[in-house]
CSV table of C-alpha atoms and ligand atoms in Angstrom, one decimal:
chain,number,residue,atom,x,y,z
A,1,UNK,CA,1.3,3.0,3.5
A,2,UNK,CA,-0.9,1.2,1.0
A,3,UNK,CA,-4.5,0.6,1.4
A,4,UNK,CA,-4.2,-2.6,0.4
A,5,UNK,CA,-2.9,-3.7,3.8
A,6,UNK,CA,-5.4,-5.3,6.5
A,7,UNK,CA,-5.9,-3.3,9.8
A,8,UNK,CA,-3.8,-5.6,11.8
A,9,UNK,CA,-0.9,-4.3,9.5
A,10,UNK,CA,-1.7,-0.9,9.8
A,11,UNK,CA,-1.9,-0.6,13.2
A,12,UNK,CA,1.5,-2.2,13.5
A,13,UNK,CA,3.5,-0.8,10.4
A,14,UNK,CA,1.9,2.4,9.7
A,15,UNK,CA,3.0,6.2,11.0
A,16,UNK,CA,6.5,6.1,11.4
A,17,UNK,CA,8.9,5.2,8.3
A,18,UNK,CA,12.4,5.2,9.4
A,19,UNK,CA,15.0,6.1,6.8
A,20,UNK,CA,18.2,4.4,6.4
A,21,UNK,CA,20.0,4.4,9.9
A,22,UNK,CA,16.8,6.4,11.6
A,23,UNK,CA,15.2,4.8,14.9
A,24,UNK,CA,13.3,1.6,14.1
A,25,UNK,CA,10.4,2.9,16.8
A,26,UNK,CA,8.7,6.4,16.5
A,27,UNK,CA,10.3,9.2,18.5
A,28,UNK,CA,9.1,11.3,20.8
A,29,UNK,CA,9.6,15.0,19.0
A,30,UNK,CA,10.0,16.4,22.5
A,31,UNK,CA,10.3,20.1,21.3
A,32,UNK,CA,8.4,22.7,21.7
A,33,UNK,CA,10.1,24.4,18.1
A,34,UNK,CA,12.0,23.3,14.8
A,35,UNK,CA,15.3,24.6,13.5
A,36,UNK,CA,15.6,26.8,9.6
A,37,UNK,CA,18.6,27.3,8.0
A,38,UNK,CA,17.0,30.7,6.6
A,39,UNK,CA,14.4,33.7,7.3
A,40,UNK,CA,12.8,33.2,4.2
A,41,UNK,CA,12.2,29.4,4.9
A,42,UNK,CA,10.4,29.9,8.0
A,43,UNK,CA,8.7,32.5,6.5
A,44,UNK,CA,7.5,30.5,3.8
A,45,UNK,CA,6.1,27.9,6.4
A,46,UNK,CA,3.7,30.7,8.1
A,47,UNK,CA,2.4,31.3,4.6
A,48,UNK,CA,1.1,27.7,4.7
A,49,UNK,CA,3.6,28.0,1.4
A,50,UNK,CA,5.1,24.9,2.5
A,51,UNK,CA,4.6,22.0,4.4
A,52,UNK,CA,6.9,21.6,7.9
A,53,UNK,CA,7.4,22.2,11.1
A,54,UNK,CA,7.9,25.1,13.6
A,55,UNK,CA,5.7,25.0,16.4
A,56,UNK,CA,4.4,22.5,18.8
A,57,UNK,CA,1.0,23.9,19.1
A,58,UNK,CA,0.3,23.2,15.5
A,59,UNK,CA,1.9,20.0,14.1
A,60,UNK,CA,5.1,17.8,16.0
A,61,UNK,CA,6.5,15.1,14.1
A,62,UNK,CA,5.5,12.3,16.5
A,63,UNK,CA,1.8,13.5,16.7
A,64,UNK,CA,1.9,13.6,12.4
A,65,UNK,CA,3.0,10.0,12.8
A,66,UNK,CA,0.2,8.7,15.2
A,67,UNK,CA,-2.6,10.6,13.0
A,68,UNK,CA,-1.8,9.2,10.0
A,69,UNK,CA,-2.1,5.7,11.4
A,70,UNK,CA,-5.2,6.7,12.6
A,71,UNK,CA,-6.4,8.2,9.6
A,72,UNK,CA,-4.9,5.2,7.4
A,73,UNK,CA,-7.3,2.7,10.2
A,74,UNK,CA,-10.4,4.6,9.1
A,75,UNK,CA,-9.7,5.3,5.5
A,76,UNK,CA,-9.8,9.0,5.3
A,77,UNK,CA,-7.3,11.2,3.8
A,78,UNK,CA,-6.5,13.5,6.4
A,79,UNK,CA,-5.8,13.8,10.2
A,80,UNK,CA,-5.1,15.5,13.5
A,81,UNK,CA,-4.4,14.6,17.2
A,82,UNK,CA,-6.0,16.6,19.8
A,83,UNK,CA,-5.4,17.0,23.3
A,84,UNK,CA,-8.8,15.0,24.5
A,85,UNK,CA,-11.7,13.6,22.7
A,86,UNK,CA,-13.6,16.7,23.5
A,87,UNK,CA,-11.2,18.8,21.5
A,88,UNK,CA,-11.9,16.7,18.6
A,89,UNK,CA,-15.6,17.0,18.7
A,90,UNK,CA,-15.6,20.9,19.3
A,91,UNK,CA,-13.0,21.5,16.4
A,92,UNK,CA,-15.0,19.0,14.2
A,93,UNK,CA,-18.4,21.5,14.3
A,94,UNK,CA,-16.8,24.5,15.1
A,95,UNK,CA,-14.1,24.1,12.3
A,96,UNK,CA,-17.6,24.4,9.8
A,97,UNK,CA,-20.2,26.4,12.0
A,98,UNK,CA,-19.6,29.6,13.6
A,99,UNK,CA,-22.0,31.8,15.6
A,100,UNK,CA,-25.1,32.0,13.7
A,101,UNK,CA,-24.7,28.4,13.1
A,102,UNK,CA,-26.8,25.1,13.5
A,103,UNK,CA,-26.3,21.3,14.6
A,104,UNK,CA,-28.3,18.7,14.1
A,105,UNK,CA,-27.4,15.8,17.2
A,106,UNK,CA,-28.7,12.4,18.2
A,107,UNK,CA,-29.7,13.0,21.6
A,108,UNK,CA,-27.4,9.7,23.0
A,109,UNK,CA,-24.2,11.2,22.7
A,110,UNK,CA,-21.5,11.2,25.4
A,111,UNK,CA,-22.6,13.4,27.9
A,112,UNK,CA,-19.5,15.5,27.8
A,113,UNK,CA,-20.4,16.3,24.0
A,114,UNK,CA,-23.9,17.1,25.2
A,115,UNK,CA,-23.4,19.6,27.5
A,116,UNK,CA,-20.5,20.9,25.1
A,117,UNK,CA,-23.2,21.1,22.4
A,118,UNK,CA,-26.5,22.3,24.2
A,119,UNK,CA,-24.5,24.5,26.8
A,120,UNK,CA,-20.7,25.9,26.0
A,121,UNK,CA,-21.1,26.3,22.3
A,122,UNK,CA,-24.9,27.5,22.9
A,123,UNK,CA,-22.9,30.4,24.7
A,124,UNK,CA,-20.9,30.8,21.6
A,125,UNK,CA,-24.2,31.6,19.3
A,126,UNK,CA,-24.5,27.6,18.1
A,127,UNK,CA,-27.9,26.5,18.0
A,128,UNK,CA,-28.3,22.7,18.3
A,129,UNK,CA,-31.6,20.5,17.8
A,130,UNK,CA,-31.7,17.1,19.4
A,131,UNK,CA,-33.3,14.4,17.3
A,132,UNK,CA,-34.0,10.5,18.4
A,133,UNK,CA,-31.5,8.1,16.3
A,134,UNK,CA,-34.9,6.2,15.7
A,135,UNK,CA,-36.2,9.1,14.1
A,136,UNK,CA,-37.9,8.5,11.0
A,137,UNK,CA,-36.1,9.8,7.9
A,138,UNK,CA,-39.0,12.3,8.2
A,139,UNK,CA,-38.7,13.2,11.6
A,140,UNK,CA,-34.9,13.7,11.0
A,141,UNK,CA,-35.2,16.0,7.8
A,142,UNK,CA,-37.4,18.0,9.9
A,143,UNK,CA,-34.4,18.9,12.5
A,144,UNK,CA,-32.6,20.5,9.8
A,145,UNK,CA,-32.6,24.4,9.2
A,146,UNK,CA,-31.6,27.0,6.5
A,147,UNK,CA,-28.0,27.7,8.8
A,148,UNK,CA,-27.5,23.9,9.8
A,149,UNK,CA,-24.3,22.9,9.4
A,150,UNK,CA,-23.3,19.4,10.1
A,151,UNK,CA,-25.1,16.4,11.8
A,152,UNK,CA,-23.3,14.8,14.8
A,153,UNK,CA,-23.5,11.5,16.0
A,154,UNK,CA,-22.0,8.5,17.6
A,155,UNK,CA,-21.7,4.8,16.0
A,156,UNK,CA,-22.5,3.4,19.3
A,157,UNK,CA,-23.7,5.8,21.8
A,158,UNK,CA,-21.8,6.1,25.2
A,159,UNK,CA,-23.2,4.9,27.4
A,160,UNK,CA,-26.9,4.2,26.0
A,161,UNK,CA,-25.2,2.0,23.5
A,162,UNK,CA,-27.2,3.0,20.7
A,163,UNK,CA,-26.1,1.5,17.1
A,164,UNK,CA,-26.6,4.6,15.1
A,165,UNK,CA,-28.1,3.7,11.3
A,166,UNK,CA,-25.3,5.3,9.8
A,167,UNK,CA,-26.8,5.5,6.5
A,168,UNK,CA,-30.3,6.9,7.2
A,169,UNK,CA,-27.7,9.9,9.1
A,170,UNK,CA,-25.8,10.5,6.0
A,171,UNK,CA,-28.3,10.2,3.7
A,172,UNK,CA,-30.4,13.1,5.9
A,173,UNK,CA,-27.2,15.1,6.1
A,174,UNK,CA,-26.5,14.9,2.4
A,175,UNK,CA,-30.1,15.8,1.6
A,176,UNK,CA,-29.2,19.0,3.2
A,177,UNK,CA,-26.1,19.3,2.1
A,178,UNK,CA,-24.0,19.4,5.2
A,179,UNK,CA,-21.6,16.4,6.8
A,180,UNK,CA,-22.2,13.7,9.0
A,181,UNK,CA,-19.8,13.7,11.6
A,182,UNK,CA,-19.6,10.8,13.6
A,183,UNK,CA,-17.9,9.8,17.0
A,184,UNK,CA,-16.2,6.6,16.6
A,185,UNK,CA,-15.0,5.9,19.8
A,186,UNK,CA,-16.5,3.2,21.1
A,187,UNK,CA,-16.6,1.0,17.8
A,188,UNK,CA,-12.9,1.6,16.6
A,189,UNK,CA,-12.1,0.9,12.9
A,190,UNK,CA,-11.7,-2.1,14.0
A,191,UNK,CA,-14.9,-2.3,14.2
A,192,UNK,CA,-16.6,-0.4,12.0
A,193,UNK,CA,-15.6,2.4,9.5
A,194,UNK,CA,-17.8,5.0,9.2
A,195,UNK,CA,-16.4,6.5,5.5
A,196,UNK,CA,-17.8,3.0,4.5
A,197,UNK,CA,-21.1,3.9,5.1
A,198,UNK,CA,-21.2,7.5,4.3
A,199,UNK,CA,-19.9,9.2,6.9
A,200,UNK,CA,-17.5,12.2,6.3
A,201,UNK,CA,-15.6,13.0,9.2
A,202,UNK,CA,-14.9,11.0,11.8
A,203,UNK,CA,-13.8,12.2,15.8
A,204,UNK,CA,-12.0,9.6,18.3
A,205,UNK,CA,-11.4,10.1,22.3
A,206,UNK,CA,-8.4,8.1,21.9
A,207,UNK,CA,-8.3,7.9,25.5
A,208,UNK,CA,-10.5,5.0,25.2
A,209,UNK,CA,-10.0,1.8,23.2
A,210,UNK,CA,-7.3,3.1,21.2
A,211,UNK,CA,-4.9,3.7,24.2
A,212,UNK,CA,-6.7,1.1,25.7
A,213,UNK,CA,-4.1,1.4,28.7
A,214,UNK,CA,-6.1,4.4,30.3
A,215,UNK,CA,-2.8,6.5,30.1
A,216,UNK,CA,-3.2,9.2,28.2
A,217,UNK,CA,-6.4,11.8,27.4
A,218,UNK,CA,-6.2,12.7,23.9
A,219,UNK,CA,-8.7,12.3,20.6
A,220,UNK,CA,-8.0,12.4,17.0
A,221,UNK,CA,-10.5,14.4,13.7
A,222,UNK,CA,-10.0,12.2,10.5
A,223,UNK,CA,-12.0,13.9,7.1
A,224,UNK,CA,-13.0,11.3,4.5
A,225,UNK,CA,-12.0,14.2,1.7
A,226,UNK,CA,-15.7,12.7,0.2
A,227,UNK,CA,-17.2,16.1,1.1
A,228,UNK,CA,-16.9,18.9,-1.1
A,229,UNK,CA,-17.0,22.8,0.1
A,230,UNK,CA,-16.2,24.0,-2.4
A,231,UNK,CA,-20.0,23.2,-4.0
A,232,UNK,CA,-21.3,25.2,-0.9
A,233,UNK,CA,-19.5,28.5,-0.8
A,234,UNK,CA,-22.3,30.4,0.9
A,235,UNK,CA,-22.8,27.5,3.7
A,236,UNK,CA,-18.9,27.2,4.4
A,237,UNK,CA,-16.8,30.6,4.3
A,238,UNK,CA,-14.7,29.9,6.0
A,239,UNK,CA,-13.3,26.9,4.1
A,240,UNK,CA,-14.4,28.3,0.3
A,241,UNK,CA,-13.3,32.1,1.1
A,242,UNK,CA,-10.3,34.1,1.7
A,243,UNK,CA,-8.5,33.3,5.3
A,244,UNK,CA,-7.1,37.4,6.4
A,245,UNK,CA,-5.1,35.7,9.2
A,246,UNK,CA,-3.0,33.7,6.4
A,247,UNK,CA,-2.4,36.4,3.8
A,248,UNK,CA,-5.9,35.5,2.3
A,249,UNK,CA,-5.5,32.0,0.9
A,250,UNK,CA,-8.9,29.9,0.2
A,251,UNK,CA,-8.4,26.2,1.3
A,252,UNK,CA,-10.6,24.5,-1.0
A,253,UNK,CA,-8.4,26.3,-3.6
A,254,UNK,CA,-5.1,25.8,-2.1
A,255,UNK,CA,-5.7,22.1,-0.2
A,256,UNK,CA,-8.4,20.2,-2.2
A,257,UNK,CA,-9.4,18.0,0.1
A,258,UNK,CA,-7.0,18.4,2.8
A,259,UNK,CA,-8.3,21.7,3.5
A,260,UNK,CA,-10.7,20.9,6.4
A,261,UNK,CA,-8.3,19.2,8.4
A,262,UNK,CA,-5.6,22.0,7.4
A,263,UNK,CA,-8.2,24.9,8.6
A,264,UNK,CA,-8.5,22.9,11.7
A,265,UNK,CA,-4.7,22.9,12.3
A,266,UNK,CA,-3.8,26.3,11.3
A,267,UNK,CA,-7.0,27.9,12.4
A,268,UNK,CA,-8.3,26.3,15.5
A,269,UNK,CA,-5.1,24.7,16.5
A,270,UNK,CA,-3.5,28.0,16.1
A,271,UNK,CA,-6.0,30.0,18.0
A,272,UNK,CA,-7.5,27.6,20.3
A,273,UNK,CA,-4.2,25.4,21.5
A,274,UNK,CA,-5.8,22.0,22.6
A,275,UNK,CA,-2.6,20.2,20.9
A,276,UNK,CA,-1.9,16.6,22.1
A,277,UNK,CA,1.6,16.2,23.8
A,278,UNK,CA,4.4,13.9,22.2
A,279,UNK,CA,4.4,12.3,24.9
A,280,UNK,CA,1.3,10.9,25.0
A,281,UNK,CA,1.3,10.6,21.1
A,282,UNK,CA,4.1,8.0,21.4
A,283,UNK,CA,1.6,6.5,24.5
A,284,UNK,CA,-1.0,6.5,22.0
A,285,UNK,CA,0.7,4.7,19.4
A,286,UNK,CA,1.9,1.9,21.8
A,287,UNK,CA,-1.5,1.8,22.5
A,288,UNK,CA,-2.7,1.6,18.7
A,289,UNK,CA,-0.2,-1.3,17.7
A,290,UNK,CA,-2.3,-3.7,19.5
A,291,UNK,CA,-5.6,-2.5,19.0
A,292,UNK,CA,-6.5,-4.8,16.2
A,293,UNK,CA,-5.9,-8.0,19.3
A,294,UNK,CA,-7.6,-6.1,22.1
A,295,UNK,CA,-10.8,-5.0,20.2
A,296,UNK,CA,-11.8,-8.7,19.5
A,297,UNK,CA,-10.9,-9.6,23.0
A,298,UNK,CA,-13.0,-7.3,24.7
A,299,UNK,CA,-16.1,-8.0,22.6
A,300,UNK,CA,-15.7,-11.5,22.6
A,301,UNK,CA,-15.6,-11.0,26.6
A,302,UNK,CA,-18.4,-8.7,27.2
A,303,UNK,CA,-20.7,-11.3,24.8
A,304,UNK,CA,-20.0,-13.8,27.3
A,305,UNK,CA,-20.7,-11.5,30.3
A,306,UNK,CA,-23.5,-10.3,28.8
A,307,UNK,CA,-25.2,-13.5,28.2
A,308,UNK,CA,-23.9,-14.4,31.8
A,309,UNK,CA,-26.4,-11.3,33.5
A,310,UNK,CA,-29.0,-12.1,31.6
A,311,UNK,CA,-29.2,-15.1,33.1
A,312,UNK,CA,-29.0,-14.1,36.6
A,313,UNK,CA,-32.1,-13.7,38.4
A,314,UNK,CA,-30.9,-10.3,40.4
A,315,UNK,CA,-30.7,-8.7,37.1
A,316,UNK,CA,-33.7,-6.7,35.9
A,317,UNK,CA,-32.2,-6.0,32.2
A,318,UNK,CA,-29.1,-5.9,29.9
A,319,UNK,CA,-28.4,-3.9,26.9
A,320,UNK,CA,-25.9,-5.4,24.4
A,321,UNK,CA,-26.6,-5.1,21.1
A,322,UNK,CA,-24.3,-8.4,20.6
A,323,UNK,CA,-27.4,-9.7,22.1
A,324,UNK,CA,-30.0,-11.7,20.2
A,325,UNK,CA,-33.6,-10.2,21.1
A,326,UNK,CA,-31.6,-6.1,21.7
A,327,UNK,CA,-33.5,-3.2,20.1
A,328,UNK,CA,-30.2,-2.9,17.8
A,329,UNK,CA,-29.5,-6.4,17.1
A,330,UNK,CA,-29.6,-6.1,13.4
A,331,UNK,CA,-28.4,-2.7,13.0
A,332,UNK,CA,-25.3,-3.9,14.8
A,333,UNK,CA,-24.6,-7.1,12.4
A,334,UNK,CA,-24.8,-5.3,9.5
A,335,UNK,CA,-22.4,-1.8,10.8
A,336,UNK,CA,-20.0,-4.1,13.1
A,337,UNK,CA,-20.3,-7.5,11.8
A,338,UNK,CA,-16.8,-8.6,13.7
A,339,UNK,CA,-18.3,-7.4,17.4
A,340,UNK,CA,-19.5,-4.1,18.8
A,341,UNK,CA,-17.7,-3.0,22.3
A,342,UNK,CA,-16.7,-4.0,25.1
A,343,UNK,CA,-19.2,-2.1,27.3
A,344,UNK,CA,-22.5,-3.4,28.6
A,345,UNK,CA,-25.4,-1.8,30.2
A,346,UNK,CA,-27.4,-3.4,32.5
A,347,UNK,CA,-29.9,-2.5,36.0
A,348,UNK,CA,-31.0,-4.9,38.8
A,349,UNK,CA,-33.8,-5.3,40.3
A,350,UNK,CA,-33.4,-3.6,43.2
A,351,UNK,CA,-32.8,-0.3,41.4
A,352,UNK,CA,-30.5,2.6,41.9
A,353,UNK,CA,-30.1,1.6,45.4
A,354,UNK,CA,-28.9,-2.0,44.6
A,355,UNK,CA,-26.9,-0.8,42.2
A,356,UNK,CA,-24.5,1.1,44.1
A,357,UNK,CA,-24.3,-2.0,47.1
A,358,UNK,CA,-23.1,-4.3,44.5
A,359,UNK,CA,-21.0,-2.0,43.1
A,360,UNK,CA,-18.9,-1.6,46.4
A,361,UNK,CA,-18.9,-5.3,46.6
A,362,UNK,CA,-16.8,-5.7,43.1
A,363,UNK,CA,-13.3,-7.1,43.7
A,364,UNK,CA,-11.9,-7.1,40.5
A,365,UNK,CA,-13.8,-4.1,38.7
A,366,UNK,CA,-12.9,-1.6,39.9
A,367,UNK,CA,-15.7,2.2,40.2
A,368,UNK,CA,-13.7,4.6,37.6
A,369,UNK,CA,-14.8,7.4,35.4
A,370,UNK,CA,-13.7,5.7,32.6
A,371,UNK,CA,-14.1,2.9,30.0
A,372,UNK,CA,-12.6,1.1,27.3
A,373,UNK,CA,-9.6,0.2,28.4
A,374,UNK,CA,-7.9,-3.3,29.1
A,375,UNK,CA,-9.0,-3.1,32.7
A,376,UNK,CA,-12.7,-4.4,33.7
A,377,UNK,CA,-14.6,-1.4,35.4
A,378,UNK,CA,-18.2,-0.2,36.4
A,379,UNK,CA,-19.7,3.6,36.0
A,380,UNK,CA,-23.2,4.6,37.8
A,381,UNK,CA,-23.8,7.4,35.3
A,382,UNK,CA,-26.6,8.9,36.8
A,383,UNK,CA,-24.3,9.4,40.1
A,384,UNK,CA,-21.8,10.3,37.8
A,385,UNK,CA,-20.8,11.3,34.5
A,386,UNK,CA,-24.3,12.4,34.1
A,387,UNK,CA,-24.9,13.7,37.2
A,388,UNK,CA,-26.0,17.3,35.8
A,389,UNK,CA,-28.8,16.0,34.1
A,390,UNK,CA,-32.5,15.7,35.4
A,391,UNK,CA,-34.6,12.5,34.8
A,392,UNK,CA,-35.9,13.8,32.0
A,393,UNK,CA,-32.7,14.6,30.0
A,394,UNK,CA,-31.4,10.9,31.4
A,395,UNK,CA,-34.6,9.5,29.7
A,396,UNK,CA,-33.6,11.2,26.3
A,397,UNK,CA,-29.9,10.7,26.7
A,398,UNK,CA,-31.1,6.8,26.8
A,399,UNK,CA,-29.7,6.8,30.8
A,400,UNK,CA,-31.9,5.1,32.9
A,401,UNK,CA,-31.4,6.1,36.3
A,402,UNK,CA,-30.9,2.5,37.7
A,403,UNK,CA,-28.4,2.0,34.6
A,404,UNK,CA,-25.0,0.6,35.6
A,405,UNK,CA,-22.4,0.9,33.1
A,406,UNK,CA,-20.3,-2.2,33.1
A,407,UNK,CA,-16.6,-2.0,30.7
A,408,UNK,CA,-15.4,-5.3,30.4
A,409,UNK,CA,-12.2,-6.0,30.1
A,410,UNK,CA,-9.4,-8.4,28.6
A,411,UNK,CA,-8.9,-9.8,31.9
A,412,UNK,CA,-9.5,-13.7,31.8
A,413,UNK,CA,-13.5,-14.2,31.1
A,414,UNK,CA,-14.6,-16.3,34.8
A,415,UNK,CA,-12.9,-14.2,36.3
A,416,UNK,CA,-15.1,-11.8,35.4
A,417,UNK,CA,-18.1,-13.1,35.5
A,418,UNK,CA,-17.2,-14.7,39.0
A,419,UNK,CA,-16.6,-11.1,40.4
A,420,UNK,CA,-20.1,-10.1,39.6
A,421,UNK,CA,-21.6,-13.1,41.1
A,422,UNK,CA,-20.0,-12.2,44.1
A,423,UNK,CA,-21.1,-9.0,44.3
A,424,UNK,CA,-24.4,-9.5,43.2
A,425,UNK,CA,-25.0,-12.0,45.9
A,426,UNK,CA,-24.5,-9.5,48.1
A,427,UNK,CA,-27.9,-7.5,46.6
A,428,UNK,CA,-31.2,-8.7,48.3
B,1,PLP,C1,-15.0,9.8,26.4
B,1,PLP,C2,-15.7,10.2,25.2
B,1,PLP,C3,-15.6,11.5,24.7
B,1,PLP,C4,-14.8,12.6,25.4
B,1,PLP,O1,-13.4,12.3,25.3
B,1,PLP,P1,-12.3,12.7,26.3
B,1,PLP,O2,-11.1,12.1,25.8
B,1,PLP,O3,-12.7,12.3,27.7
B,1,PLP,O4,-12.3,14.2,26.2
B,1,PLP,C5,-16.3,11.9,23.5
B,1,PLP,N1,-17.0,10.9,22.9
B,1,PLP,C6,-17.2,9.7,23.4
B,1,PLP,C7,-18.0,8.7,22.7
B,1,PLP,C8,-16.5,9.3,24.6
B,1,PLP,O5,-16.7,8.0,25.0
């Protein structure tokens, strides 16, 4: 599909394009394998000779579908599902940096990709420096090292809801001549595209916003194509030289600028396995065909609970950066001048303690680990997803210890904001 059409097109139209007398809605491809009329066909397939399909673990038709609508939404050339947005972020460094390696990350990231950085990939002989997103453009060209190999970051940080200054990243990354790669999830093209702004690859958990439904765990890699290897042959081998496991082909040479998302999928896909189901690609897509009406919505609704808390005398502090007066204000209007998220932080008053009592008095929010979808809910990270951490690391990751991490929904907006005053007259 063209470019030319709005979002709210895309995520409708795109993916799927049924032939004469084919299903009018996508299929789910629910095989494992793909039929050849001849050897030498197939053959030609597991030289990367030819584009098709034979295995499940690699590429399904239904999953090709949902990628390219997802890679159409953000304006990149190429894409891949995953089977959860962890997937996506470990293939998106460790597609470009191997043992011996180096990653430069803002220290607010999900703390799933945090501990996948600092501690699993650490294992794997990755070395990883932390740096502030307010860093100084000097402080940040400090981080980097001879063997760095990509910068990662998120648009807006889960759940310290950071607005990252997308530039200042790509403009450090492409000083030292390595990628930004930047986490999308909680923005959505919808949102914000990151490509615009000088990003080159971009990673989804599609399990949030996207799906929207909280059905399905899956993510999704999209490459811009803007970054070029191939002028870095020593930095990136594995994408400028000879591949033994596929007859020695060189996938700048062969893909042009499909070839990072192609070593992904024939490489780590391959070897790795963390393939989405068709299943849930068909989920996802339902999901995807009304992003463009539930992204407003749940901005538009957190705004107004956001401006409701502030207000309420049991509240210590809010963070929204749809807020006039927040830290990231300004940053937000210019990167997501349309809205920002649905998810607010906030603390009371009465601190941790307080913050768990009125969380057991919610009615209509319900405690999940989970956000971003069409149901209102509330996380305690430090109880929780963050659990692991110690104060200090909670300081860094921007995770106060009192922080309450409210999702707001598309539920009707009093409603809402009448559950919380409920349950936060319940908190002395
Ligand atoms: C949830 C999340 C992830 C991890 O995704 P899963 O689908 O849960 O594996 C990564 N990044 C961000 C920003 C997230 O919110």
């Amino acid at each position: 599909m063209s470019r030319e059409y709005g979002k709210e097109t895309i995520c409708i139209q795109s993916g799927w394009k049924p032939k004469n007398g084919e299903p009018r809605v996508l299929p789910i491809y629910q095989s494992t394998t793909f039929k050849y009329e001849t050897s030498e066909q197939m053959g030609r397939l597991f030289d990367l000779e030819e584009s098709g399909f034979f295995y499940t673990r690699l590429q399904n038709p239904t999953n090709e579908c949902v990628a390219r609508k997802i890679c159409e939404l953000e304006g990149g050339v190429a894409a891949m599902l995953t089977s959860s947005g962890q997937a996506a972020n470990y293939y998106a460094v460790f597609n470009i940096c191997e043992a011996g390696g180096h990653v430069v990350m803002s220290s607010t990231v999900y703390g799933g990709t945090f501990n996948l950085l600092m501690v699993t990939m650490k294992k794997m002989g990755i070395e990883c420096t932390v740096v502030d997103p307010d860093a100084t453009e000097e402080e940040l060209n400090g981080a980097f090292r001879e063997n760095t190999k990509c910068v990662l970051a998120e648009t807006i940080a889960n759940p310290a809801l950071v607005v990252l200054d997308i530039e200042k990243f790509a403009r450090a990354a492409h000083d030292h001549q390595v990628p930004l790669i930047v986490d999308n999830t909680f923005a959505t093209p919808i949102n914000c595209r990151p490509f615009e702004w000088g990003a080159d690859i971009v990673t989804h958990s599609t399990t949030k916003y996207m799906d929207g439904h909280g059905m399905c765990v899956g993510g999704a890699i999209v490459d811009s194509g803007n970054f070029d290897w191939s002028r870095y042959p020593d930095k990136y081998p594995g994408l400028c030289e000879p591949d033994e496991s596929y007859h020695g082909i060189t996938y700048t040479e062969k893909f042009g600028k499909l070839a990072y998302i192609t070593k992904a999928t024939s490489q780590l896909m391959r070897d790795l396995g963390s393939s989405q189901s068709p299943q849930n690609a068909f989920l996802l897509n339902i999901g995807l065909e009304t992003l463009h009406l539930r992204v407003p919505r749940h901005c538009e609704n957190a705004l107004k609970v956001a401006a409701y808390l502030e207000k309420n005398e049991k509240v210590a502090w809010v963070n929204y950066p749809g807020l006039e007066g927040n830290k990231y204000y300004d940053l937000a209007k210019k990167y997501m001048p349309e809205g920002i998220c649905g998810v607010i932080s906030f603390g009371l008053k009465g601190g941790r303690e307080a913050a768990g009592k009125m969380m057991d008095h919610l009615q209509l929010a319900a405690i999940v680990t989970h956000v971003a979808d069409a149901r209102t809910c509330v996380l305690h990270p430090a109880s929780h997803t963050h659990r692991q951490m110690n104060d200090e690391q909670l300081v860094e990751a921007g995770v106060a210890p009192d922080l309450i991490r409210l999702s707001v929904g598309i539920e009707n907006v009093d409603d809402i904001i009448r559950d919380l005053g409920q349950a936060l007259e319940a908190v002395d």
